[in-house]
Short mmCIF file of C-alpha atoms and ligand atoms in Angstrom, two decimals:
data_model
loop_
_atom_site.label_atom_id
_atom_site.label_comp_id
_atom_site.label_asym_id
_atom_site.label_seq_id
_atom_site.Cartn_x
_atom_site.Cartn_y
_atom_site.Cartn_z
CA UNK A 153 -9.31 13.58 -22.59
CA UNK A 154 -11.90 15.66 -24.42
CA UNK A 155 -14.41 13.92 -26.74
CA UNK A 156 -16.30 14.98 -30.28
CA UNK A 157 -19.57 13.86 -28.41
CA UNK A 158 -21.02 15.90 -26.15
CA UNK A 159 -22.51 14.58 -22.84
CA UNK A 160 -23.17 16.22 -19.86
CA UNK A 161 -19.75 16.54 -17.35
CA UNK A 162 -22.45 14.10 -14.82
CA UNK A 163 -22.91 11.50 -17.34
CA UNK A 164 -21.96 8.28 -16.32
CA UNK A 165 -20.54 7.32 -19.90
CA UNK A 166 -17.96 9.74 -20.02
CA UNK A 167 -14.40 9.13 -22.52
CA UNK A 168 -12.89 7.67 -19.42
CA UNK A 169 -15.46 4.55 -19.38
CA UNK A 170 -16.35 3.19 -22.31
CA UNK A 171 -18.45 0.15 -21.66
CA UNK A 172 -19.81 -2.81 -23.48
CA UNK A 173 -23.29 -3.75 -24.36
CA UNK A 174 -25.51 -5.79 -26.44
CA UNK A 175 -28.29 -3.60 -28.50
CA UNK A 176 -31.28 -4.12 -30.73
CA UNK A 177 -30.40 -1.49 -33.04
CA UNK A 178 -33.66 0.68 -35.33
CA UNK A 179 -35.93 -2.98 -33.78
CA UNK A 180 -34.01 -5.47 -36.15
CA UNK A 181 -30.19 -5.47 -36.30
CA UNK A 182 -28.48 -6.87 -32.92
CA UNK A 183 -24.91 -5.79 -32.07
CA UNK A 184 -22.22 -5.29 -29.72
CA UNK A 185 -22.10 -1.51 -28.48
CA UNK A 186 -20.18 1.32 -26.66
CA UNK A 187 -21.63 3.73 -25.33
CA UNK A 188 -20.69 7.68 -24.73
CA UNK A 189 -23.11 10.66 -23.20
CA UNK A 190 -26.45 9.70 -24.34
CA UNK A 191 -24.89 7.83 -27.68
CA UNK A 192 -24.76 4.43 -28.40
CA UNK A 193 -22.56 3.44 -31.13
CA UNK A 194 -22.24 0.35 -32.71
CA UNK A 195 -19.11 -1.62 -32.53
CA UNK A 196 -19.85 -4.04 -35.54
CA UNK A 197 -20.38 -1.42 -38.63
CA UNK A 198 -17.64 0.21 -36.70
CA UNK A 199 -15.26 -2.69 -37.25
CA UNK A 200 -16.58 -3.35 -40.79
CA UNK A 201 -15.76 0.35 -41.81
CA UNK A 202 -12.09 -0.85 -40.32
CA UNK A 203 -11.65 1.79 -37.63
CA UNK A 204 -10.68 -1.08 -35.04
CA UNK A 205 -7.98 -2.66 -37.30
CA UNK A 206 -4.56 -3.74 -36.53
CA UNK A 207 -5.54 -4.75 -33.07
CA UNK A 208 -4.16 -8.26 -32.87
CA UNK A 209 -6.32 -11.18 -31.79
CA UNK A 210 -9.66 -9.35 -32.38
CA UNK A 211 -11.99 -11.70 -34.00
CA UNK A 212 -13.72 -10.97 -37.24
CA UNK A 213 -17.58 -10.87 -36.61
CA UNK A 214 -17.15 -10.63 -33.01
CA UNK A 215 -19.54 -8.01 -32.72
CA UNK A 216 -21.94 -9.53 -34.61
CA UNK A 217 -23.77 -11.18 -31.82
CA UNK A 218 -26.48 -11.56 -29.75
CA UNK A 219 -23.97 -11.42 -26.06
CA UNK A 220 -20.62 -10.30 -25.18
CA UNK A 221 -19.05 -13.56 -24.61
CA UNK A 222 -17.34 -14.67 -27.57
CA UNK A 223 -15.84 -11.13 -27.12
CA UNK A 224 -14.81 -11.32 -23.63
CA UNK A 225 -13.44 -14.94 -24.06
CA UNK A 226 -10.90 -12.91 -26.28
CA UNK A 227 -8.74 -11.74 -22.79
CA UNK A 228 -7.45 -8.91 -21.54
CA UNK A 229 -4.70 -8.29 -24.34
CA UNK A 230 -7.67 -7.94 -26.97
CA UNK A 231 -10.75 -6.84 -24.86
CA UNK A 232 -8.66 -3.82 -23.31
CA UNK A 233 -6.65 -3.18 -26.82
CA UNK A 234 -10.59 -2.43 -28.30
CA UNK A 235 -11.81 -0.36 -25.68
CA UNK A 236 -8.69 2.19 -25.65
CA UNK A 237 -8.72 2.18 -29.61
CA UNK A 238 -12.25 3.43 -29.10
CA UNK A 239 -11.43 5.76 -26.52
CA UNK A 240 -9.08 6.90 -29.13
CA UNK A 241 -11.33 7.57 -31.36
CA UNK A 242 -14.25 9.08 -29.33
CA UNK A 243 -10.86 11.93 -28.64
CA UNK A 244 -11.43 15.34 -30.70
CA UNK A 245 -9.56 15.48 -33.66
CA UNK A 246 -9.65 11.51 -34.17
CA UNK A 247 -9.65 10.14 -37.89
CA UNK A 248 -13.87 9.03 -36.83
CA UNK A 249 -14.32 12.67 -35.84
CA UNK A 250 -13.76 14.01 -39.35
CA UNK A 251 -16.13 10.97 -40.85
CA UNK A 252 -19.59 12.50 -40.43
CA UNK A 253 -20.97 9.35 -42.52
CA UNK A 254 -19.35 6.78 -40.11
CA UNK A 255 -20.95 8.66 -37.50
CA UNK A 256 -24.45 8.81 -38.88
CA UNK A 257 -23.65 5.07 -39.43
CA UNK A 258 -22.38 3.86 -36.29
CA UNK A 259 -24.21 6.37 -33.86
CA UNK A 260 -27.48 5.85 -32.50
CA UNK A 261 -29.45 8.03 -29.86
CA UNK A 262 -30.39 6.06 -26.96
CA UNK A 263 -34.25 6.28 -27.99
CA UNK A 264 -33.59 4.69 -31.22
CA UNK A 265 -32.29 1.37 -29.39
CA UNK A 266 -32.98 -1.40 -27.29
CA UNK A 267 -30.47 -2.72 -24.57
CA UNK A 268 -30.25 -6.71 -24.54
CA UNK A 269 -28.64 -9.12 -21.54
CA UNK A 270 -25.55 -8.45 -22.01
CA UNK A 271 -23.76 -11.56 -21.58
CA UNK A 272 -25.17 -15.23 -21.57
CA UNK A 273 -24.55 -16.29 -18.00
CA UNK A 274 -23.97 -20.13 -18.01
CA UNK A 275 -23.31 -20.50 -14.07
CA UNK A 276 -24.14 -17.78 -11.35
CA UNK A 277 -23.04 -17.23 -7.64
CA UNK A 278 -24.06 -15.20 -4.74
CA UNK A 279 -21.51 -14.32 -2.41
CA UNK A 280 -22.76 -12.33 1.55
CA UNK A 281 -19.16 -10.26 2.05
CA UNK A 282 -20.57 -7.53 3.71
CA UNK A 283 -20.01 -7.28 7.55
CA UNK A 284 -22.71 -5.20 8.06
CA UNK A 285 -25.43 -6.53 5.46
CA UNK A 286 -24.09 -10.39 7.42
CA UNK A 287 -24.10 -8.41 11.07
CA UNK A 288 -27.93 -6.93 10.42
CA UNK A 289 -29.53 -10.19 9.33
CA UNK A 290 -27.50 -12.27 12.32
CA UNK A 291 -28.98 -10.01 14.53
CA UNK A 292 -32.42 -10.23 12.69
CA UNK A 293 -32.61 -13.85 12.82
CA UNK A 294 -30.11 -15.37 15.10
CA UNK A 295 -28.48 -13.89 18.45
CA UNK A 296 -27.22 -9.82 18.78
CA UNK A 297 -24.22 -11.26 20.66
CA UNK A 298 -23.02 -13.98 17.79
CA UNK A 299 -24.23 -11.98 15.33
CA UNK A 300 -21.50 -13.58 12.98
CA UNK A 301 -21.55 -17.16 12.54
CA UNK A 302 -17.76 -18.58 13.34
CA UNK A 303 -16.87 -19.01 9.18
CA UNK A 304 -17.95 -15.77 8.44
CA UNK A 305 -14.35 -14.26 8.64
CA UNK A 306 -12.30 -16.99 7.58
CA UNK A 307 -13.89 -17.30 4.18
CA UNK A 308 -16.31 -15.62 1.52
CA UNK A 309 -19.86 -17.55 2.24
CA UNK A 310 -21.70 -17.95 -0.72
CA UNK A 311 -24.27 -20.12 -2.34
CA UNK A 312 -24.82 -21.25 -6.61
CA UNK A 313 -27.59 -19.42 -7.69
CA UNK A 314 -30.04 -19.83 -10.50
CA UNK A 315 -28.68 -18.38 -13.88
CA UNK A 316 -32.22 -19.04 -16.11
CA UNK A 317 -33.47 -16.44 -14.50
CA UNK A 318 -31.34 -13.12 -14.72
CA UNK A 319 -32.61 -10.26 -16.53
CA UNK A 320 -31.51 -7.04 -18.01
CA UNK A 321 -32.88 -3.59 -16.72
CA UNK A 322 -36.05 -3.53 -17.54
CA UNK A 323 -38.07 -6.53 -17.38
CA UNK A 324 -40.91 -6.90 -15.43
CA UNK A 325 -40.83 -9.79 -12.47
CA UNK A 326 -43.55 -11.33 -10.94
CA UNK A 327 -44.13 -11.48 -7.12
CA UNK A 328 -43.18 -15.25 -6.52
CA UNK A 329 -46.07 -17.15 -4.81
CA UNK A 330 -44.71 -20.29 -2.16
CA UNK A 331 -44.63 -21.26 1.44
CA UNK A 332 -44.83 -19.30 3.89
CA UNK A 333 -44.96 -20.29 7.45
CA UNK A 334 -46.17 -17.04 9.76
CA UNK A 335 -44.92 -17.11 12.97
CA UNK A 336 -48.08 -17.48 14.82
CA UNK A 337 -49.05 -20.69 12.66
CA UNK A 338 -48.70 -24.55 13.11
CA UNK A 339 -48.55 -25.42 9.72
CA UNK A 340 -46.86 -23.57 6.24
CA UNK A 341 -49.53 -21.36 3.90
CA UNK A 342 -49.06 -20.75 0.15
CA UNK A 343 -49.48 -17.82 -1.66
CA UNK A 344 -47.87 -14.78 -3.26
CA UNK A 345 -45.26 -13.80 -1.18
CA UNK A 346 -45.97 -11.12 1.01
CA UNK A 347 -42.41 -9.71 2.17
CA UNK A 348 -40.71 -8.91 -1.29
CA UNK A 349 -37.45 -7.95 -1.32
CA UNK A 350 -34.69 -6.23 -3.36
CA UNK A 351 -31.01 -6.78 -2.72
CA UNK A 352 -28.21 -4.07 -3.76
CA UNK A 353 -25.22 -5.90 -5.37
CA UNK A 354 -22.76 -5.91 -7.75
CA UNK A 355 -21.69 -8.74 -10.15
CA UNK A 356 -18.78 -9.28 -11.55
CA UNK A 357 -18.35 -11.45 -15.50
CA UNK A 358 -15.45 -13.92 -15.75
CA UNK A 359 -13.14 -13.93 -19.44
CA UNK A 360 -12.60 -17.74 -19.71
CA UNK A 361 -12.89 -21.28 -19.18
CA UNK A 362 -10.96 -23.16 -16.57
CA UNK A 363 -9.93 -26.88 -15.97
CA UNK A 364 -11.96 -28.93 -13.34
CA UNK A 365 -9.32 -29.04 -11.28
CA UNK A 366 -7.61 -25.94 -12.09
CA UNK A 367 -7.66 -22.93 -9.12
CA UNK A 368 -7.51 -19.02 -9.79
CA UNK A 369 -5.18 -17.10 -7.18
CA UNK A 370 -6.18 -13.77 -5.85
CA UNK A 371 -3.07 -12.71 -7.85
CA UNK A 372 -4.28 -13.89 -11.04
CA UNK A 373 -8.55 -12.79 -10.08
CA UNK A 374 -8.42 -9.74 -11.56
CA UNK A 375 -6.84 -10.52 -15.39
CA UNK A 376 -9.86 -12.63 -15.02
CA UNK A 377 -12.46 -10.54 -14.50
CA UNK A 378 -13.71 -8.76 -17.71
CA UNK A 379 -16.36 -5.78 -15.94
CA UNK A 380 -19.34 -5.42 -13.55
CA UNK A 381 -22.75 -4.64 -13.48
CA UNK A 382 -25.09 -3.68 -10.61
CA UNK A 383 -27.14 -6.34 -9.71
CA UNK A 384 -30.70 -6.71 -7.93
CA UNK A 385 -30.79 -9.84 -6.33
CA UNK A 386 -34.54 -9.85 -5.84
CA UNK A 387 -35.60 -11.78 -2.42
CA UNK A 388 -39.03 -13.42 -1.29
CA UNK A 389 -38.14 -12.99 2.88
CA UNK A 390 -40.91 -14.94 3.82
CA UNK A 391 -40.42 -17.44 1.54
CA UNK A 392 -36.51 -17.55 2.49
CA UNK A 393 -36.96 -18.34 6.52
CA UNK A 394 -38.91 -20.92 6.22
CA UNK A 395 -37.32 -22.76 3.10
CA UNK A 396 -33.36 -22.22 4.28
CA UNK A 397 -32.84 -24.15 6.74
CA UNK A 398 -30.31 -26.45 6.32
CA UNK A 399 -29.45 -25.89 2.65
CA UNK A 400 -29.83 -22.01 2.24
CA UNK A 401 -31.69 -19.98 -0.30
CA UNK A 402 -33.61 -21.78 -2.92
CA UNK A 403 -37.06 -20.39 -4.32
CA UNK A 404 -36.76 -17.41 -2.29
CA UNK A 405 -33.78 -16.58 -4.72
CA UNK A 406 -34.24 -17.83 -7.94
CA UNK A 407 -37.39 -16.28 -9.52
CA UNK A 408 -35.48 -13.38 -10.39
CA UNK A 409 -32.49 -10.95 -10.70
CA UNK A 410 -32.08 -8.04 -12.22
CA UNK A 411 -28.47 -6.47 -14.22
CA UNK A 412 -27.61 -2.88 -15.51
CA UNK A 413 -26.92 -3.34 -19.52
CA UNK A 414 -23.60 -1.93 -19.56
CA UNK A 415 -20.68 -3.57 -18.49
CA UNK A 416 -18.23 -1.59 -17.04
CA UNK A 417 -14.59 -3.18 -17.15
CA UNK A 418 -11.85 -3.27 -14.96
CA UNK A 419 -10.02 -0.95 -16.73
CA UNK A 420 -12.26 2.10 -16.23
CA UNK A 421 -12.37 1.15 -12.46
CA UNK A 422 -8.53 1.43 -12.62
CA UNK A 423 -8.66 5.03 -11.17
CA UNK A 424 -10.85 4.12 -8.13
CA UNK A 425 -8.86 1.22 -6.41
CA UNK A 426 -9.13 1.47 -2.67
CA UNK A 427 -7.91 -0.03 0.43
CA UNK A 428 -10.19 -2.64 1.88
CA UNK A 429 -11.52 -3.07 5.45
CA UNK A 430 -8.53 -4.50 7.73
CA UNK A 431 -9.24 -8.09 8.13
CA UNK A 432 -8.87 -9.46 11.38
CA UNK A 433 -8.13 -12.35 11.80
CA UNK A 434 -5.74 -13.02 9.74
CA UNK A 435 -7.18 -14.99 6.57
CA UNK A 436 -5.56 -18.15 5.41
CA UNK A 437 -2.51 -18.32 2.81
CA UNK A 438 -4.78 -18.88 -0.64
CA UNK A 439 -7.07 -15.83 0.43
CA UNK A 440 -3.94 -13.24 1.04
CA UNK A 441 -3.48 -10.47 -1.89
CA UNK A 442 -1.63 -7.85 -2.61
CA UNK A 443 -2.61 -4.06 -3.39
CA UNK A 444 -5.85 -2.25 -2.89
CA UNK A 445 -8.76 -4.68 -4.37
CA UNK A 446 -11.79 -2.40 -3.38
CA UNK A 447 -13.20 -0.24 -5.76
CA UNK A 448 -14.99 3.12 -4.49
CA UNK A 449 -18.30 2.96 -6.16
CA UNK A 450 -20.88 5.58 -4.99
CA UNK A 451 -24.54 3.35 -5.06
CA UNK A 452 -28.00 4.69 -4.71
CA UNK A 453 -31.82 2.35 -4.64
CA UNK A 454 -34.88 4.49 -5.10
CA UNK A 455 -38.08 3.55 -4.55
CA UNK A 456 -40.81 4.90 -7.14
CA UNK A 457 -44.82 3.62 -6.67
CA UNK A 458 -47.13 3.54 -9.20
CA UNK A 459 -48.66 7.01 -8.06
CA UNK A 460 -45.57 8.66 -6.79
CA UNK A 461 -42.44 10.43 -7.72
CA UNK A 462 -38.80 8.43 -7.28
CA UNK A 463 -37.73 8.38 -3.50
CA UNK A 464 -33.86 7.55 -2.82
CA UNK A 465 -33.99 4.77 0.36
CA UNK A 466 -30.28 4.22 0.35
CA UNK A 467 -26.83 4.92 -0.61
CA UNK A 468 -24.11 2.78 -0.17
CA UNK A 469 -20.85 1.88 -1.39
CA UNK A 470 -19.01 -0.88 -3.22
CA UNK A 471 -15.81 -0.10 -1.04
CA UNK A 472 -17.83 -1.49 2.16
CA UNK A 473 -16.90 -4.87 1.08
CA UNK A 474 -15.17 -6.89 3.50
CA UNK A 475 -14.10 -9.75 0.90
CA UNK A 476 -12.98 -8.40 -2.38
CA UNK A 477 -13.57 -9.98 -5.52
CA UNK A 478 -10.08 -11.24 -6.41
CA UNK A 479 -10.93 -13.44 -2.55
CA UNK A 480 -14.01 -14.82 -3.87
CA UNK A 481 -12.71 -15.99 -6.80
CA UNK A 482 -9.60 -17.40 -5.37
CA UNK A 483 -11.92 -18.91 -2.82
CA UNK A 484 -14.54 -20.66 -5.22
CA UNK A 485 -12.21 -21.71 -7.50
CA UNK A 486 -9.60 -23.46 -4.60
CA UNK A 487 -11.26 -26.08 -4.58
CA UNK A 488 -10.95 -27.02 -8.54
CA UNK A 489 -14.15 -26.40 -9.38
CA UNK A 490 -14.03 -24.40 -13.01
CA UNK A 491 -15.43 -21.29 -14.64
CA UNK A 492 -17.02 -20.33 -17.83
CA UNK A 493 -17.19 -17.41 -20.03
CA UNK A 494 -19.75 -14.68 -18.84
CA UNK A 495 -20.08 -16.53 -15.21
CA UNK A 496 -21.55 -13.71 -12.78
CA UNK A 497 -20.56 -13.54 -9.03
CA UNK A 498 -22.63 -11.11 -7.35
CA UNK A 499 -21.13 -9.57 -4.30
CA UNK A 500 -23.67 -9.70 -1.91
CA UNK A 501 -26.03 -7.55 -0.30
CA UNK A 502 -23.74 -4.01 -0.19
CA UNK A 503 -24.46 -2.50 3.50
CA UNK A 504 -22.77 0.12 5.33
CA UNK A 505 -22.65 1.26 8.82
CA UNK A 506 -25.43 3.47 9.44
CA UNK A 507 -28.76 3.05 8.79
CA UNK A 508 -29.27 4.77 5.53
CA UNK A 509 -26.70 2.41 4.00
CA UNK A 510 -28.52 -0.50 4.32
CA UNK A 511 -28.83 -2.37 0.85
CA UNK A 512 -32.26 -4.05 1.66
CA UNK A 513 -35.61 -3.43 2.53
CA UNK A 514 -35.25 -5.98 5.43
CA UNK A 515 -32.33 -4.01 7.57
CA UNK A 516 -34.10 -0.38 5.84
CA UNK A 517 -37.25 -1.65 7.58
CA UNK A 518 -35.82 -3.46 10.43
CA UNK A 519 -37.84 -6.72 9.64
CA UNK A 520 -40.79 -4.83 8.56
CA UNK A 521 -40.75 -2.91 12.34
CA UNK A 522 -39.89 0.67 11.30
CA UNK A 523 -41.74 0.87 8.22
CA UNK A 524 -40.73 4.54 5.90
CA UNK A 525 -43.15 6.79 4.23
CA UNK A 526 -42.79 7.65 0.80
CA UNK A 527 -43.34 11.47 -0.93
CA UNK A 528 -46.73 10.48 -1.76
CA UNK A 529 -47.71 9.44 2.01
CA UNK A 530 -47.90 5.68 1.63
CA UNK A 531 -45.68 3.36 3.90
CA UNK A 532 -43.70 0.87 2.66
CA UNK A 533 -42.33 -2.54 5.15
CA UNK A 534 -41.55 -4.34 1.75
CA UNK A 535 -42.27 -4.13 -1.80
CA UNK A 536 -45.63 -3.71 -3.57
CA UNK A 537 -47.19 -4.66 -6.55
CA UNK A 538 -46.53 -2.09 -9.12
CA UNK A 539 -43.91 -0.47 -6.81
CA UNK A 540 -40.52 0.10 -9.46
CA UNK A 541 -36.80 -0.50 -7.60
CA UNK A 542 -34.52 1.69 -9.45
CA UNK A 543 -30.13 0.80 -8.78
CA UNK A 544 -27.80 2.98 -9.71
CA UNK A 545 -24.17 3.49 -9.22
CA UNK A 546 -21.04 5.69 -10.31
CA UNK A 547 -17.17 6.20 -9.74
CA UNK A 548 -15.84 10.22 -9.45
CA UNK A 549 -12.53 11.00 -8.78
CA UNK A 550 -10.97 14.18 -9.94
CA UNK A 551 -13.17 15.18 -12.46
CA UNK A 552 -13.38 12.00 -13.69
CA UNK A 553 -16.76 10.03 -13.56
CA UNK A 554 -17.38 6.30 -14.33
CA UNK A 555 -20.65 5.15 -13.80
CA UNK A 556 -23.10 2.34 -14.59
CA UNK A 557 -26.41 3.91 -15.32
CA UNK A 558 -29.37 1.81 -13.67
CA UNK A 559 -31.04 -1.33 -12.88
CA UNK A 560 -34.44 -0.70 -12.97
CA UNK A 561 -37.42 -3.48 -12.07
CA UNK A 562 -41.06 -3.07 -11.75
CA UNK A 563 -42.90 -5.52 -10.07
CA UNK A 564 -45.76 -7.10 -10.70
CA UNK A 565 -49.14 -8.98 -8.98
CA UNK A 566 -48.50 -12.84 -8.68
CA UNK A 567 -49.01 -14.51 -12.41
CA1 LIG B 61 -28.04 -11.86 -2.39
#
């Protein structure tokens, strides 16, 4: 597939992804967007100048708004109708290729817009289903030996997060202040929180609303599942071991988390299915699935101080996953508890085997006990004030790249 737009053959939105976003377009008109090379075109004078007609079920006005959902709430047939009619139209030699005023109209450069939260989120969960993100911290915290605890395998642990508080790429976050209890102390301290964390995940953004009472199987997860985003589940450490016992994460977790802007679907991940991690043993019936449900997802986290250049601290990869995401829906919805339009499920801290894999500062660091050094000479155990985490992540397969741009987060001193 060749394109009228040029982009760069490394650009992560190439013809074969075409993503969704929200965008303040020229700082007062808000709309639904695509997005291809550096271009981001919007979908709503698009569908007014009716180059998105005669798809059935799409919505007048549906790209008139301030977040996806409406949109994604549309399903599959629709949402994946719209994105290969634009695909179509993005090809050389398209009717919109000839139109140079719908272009002027509908395309924007990316300096000329704002990106927006994509989606309202009305309920969000955090899953832990990697092995080795769950292995590190067991042997952090717990005991080398039982590194696991005795669920870990049977089902995907996770815990409700706190929606309120997810943010696009972008905004700033202020280093939480709380308890604390150091080690060598007899009583908790407050104050900002002085082991600051990021998390490298990946969230995926449900298409509808279930029944209470009504279950999703893993057969059914994936129709679904409307995209993903990378995700920066921003952690207070010090703040978490002292506050998580017996309930599990609560203010160490819920003063912030970052998303990437675009929305990537399903569809454009098609191409880079993969085979997950054998898992032994055996899981129960309701948690079985069929086919490859890992996706092979190349991610990166740098590092960039206020004084100092970007420095990469780890890459990873989405296929490290030992619980897919058809499993974790499956899992939290066996139970009957429903789902609603533009509910996030992040993944989980993404770790892989060897050290430079590790998707937080707390296994990169060890705890704080191998601190790095950055280009510019300082040494980092944990994150700074001013210090900016940068995500990124991308699919290639045979010449064909898929990618999500960044999540990017600068924090800042205690408010
Ligand atoms: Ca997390």
């Amino acid at each position: 597939m060749i394109s009228f737009v040029d982009y760069n053959e490394n650009s992560d939105f190439s013809i074969h992804n075409i993503p969704f976003g929200v965008a303040v377009f020229n700082k007062e008109y808000i709309a639904v967007c695509t997005r291809i090379g550096n271009m981001v075109v919007d979908l709503a004078t698009l569908y007014d100048y009716g180059f998105l007609d005669g798809i059935e079920g799409l919505v007048e006005n549906v790209f008139e708004a301030y977040t996806l959902n409406e949109f994604i709430e549309l399903g599959k047939p629709v949402t994946t109708a719209v994105r290969t009619k634009i695909q179509e139209l993005f090809l050389e030699g398209s009717l919109l290729s000839n139109d140079e005023k719908s272009i002027a109209d509908c395309f924007f450069e990316l300096d000329q817009v704002k990106m927006l939260m994509p989606v309202h989120v009305p309920n969000y969960t955090d899953f832990y289903s990697s092995i080795e993100h769950a292995t590190n911290v067991g042997i952090m915290f717990r005991d080398p030996a039982n590194a696991l605890l005795p669920n870990w395998k049977h089902l995907p642990v996770g815990y409700h997060g706190r929606a309120s508080s997810i943010v696009v790429s972008g905004t700033e976050i202020h280093r939480p202040k709380g308890q604390m209890k150091p080690a060598d102390a007899d009583k908790p301290v407050f104050g900002p929180c002085k082991q600051l964390d990021f998390e490298l995940e990946m969230a995926f953004i449900v298409n509808r609303n279930t029944e209470m009472g009504e279950s999703i199987s893993t057969a059914e997860a994936e129709d679904a599942i409307f995209g993903m985003v990378l995700f920066n589940d921003w952690s207070a450490r010090d703040i978490q071991s002292w506050e998580y016992v017996p309930l599990g994460p609560f203010l160490a977790k819920n003063f912030g988390s970052s998303v990437s802007p675009w929305v990537v679907t399903l569809e454009a991940l098609e191409p880079f299915r993969t085979a997950s991690p054998k898992q032994d043993p055996e899981v129960l019936d309701y948690l079985k699935f069929d086919g490859d449900k890992n996706f092979d997802i190349n991610l990166e986290v740098s590092l960039k101080p206020e004084n100092g250049d970007e420095n990469v601290i780890c890459n990873s990869n989405f296929k490290y996953m030992y619980w897919n995401m058809a499993q974790q829906l499956a899992h939290h919805t066996v139970n009957g508890c429903n789902v609603e339009v533009g509910d996030m499920y992040a993944s989980g801290t993404i770790s892989g085997k060897d050290e430079q894999s590790y998707g937080s500062m707390l296994e990169l660091t060890w705890r704080g006990t191998k601190p790095f050094t950055l280009s510019n000479g300082e040494e980092r155990k944990f994150i700074k004030d001013n210090d900016t985490v940068i995500m990124r992540g991308y699919a290639q397969k045979d010449g064909v790249r898929v990618g999500f741009g960044e999540v990017s987060g600068k924090i800042l001193p205690a408010k």
